[in-house]
Short mmCIF file of C-alpha atoms in Angstrom, two decimals:
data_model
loop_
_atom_site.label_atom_id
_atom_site.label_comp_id
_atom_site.label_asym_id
_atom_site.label_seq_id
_atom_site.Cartn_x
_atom_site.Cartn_y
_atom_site.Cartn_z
CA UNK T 1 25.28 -193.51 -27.70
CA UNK T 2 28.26 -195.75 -28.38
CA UNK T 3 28.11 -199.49 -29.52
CA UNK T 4 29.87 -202.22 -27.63
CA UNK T 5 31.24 -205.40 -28.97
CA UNK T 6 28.21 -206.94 -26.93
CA UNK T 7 25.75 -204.78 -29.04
CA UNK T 8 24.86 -202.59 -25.82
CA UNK T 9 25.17 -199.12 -25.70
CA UNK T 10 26.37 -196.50 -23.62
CA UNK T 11 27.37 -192.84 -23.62
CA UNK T 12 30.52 -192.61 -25.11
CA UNK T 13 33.59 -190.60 -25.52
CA UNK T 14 33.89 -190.86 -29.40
CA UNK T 15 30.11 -188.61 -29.36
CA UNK T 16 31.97 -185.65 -27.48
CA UNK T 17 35.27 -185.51 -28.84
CA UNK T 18 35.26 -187.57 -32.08
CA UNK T 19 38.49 -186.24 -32.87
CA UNK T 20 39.62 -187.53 -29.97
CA UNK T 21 43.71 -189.26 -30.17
CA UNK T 22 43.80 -193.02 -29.79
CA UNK T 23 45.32 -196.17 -32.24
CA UNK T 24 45.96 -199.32 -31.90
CA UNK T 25 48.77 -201.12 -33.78
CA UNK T 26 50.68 -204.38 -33.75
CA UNK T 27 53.63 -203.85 -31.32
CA UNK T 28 56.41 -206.00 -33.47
CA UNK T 29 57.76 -206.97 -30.17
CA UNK T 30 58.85 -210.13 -28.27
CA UNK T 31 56.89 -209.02 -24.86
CA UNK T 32 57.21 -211.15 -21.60
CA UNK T 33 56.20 -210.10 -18.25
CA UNK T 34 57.52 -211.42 -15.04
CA UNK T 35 56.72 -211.35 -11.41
CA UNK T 36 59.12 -212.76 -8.62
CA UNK T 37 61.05 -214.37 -11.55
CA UNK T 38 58.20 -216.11 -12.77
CA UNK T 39 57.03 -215.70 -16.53
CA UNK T 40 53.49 -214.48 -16.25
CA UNK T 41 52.98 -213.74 -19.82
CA UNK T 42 54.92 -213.76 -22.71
CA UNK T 43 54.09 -213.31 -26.50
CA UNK T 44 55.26 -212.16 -30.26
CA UNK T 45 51.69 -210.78 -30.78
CA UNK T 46 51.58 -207.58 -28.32
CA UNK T 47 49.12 -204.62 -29.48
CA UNK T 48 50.55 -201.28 -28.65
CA UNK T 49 47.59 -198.48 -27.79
CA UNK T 50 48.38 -195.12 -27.90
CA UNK T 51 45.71 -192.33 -26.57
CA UNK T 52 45.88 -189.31 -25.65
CA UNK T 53 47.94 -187.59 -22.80
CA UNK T 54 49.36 -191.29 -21.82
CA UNK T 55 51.87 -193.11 -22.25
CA UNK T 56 51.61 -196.32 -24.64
CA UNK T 57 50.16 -199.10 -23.59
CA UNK T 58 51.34 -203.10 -24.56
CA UNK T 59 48.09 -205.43 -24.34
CA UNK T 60 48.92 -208.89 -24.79
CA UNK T 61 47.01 -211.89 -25.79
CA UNK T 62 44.91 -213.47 -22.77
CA UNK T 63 45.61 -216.73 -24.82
CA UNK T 64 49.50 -215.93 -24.13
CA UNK T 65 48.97 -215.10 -20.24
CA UNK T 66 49.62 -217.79 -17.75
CA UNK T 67 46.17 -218.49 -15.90
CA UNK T 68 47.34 -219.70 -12.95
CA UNK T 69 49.07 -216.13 -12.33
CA UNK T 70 46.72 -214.09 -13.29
CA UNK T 71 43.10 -213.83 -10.76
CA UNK T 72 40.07 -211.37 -11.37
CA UNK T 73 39.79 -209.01 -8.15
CA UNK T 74 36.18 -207.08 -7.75
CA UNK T 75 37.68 -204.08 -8.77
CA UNK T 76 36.60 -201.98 -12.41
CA UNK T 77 36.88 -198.29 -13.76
CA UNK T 78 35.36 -196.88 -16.80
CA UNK T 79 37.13 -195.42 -19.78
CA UNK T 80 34.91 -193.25 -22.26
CA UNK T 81 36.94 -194.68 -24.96
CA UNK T 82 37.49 -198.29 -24.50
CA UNK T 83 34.67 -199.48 -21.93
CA UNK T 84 34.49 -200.99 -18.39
CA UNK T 85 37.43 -202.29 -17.63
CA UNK T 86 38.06 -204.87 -15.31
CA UNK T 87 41.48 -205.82 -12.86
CA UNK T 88 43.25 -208.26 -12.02
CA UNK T 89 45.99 -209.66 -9.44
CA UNK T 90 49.61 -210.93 -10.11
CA UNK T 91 49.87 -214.18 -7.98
CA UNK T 92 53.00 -216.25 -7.47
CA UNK T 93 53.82 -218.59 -4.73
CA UNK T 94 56.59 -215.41 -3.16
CA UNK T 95 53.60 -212.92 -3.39
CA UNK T 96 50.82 -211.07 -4.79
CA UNK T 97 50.28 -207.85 -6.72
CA UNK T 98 46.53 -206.54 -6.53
CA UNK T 99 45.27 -204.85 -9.89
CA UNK T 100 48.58 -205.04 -11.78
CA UNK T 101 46.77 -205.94 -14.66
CA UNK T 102 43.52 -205.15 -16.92
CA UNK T 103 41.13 -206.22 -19.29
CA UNK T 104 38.67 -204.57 -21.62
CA UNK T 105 36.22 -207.55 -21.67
CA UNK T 106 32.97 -205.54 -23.59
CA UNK T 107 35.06 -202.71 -25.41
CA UNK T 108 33.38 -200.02 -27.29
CA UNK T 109 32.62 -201.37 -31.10
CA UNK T 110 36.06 -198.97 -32.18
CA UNK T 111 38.71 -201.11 -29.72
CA UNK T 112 36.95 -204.44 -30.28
CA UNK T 113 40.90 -205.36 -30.83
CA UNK T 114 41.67 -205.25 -27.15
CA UNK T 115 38.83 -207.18 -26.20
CA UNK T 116 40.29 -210.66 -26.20
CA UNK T 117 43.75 -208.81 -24.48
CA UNK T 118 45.20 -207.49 -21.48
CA UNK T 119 47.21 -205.09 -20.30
CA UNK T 120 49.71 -205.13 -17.25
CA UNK T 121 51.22 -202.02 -14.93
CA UNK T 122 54.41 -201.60 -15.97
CA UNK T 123 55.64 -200.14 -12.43
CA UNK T 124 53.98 -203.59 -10.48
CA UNK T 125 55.22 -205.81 -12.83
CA UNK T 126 58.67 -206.38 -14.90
CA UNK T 127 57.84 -205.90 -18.66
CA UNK T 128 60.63 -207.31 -20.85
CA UNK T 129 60.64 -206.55 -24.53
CA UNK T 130 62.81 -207.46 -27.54
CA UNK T 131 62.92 -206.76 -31.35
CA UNK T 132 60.91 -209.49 -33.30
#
């Protein structure tokens, strides 16, 4: 059984395939991500994931996403690796976007570094980035 930040446990990926690909490392990026031309997050402090068989992920801060943008929908999936994650819709006034974005809110114990971050579609949302 795996450990969650939360101290719960759960079967986990790490138990049948320890040797398993995925890091996490600061993204030394200038990150900002737009909807409709409005800033919906933007940040220097960006953690790039990389796993296995995808492509790199960019989670930012939730301190550095703008909460009025940004509302929960009822919708989760599970990751073996990472936990339960849960979505969330793009809102601005000139439309929505439903799931564009996630959150790992009880990771497993091994990306307790995400848990306090999110992480935004790249093809339902405009991700900017720029050297730091």
């Amino acid at each position: 059984m795996g450990q969650l930040v939360s101290g719960a446990t759960r079967d986990s990926g790490y138990e049948s395939n320890p040797d398993y690909l995925i890091r996490l490392a600061p993204a030394g990026l200038k990150v900002e991500v737009r909807l409709n031309g409005h800033t919906v997050a933007k940040t220097e402090k960006a953690l790039e994931l990389f796993e296995s068989n995808h492509a790199p992920v960019l989670y930012i801060p939730r301190s550095d996403v703008v909460a009025e943008y940004v509302q929960r929908t009822d919708h989760t999936s599970w990751c073996p690796y990472k936990g339960r994650a849960s979505y969330y819709a793009v809102r601005t006034p000139e439309g929505e976007v439903e799931d564009a974005a996630w959150s790992y809110e009880d990771p497993f114990v091994q990306m307790a570094d995400i848990q306090e971050m999110v992480a935004f579609y790249a093809d339902k949302v405009e991700i900017v980035t720029e050297s730091l």
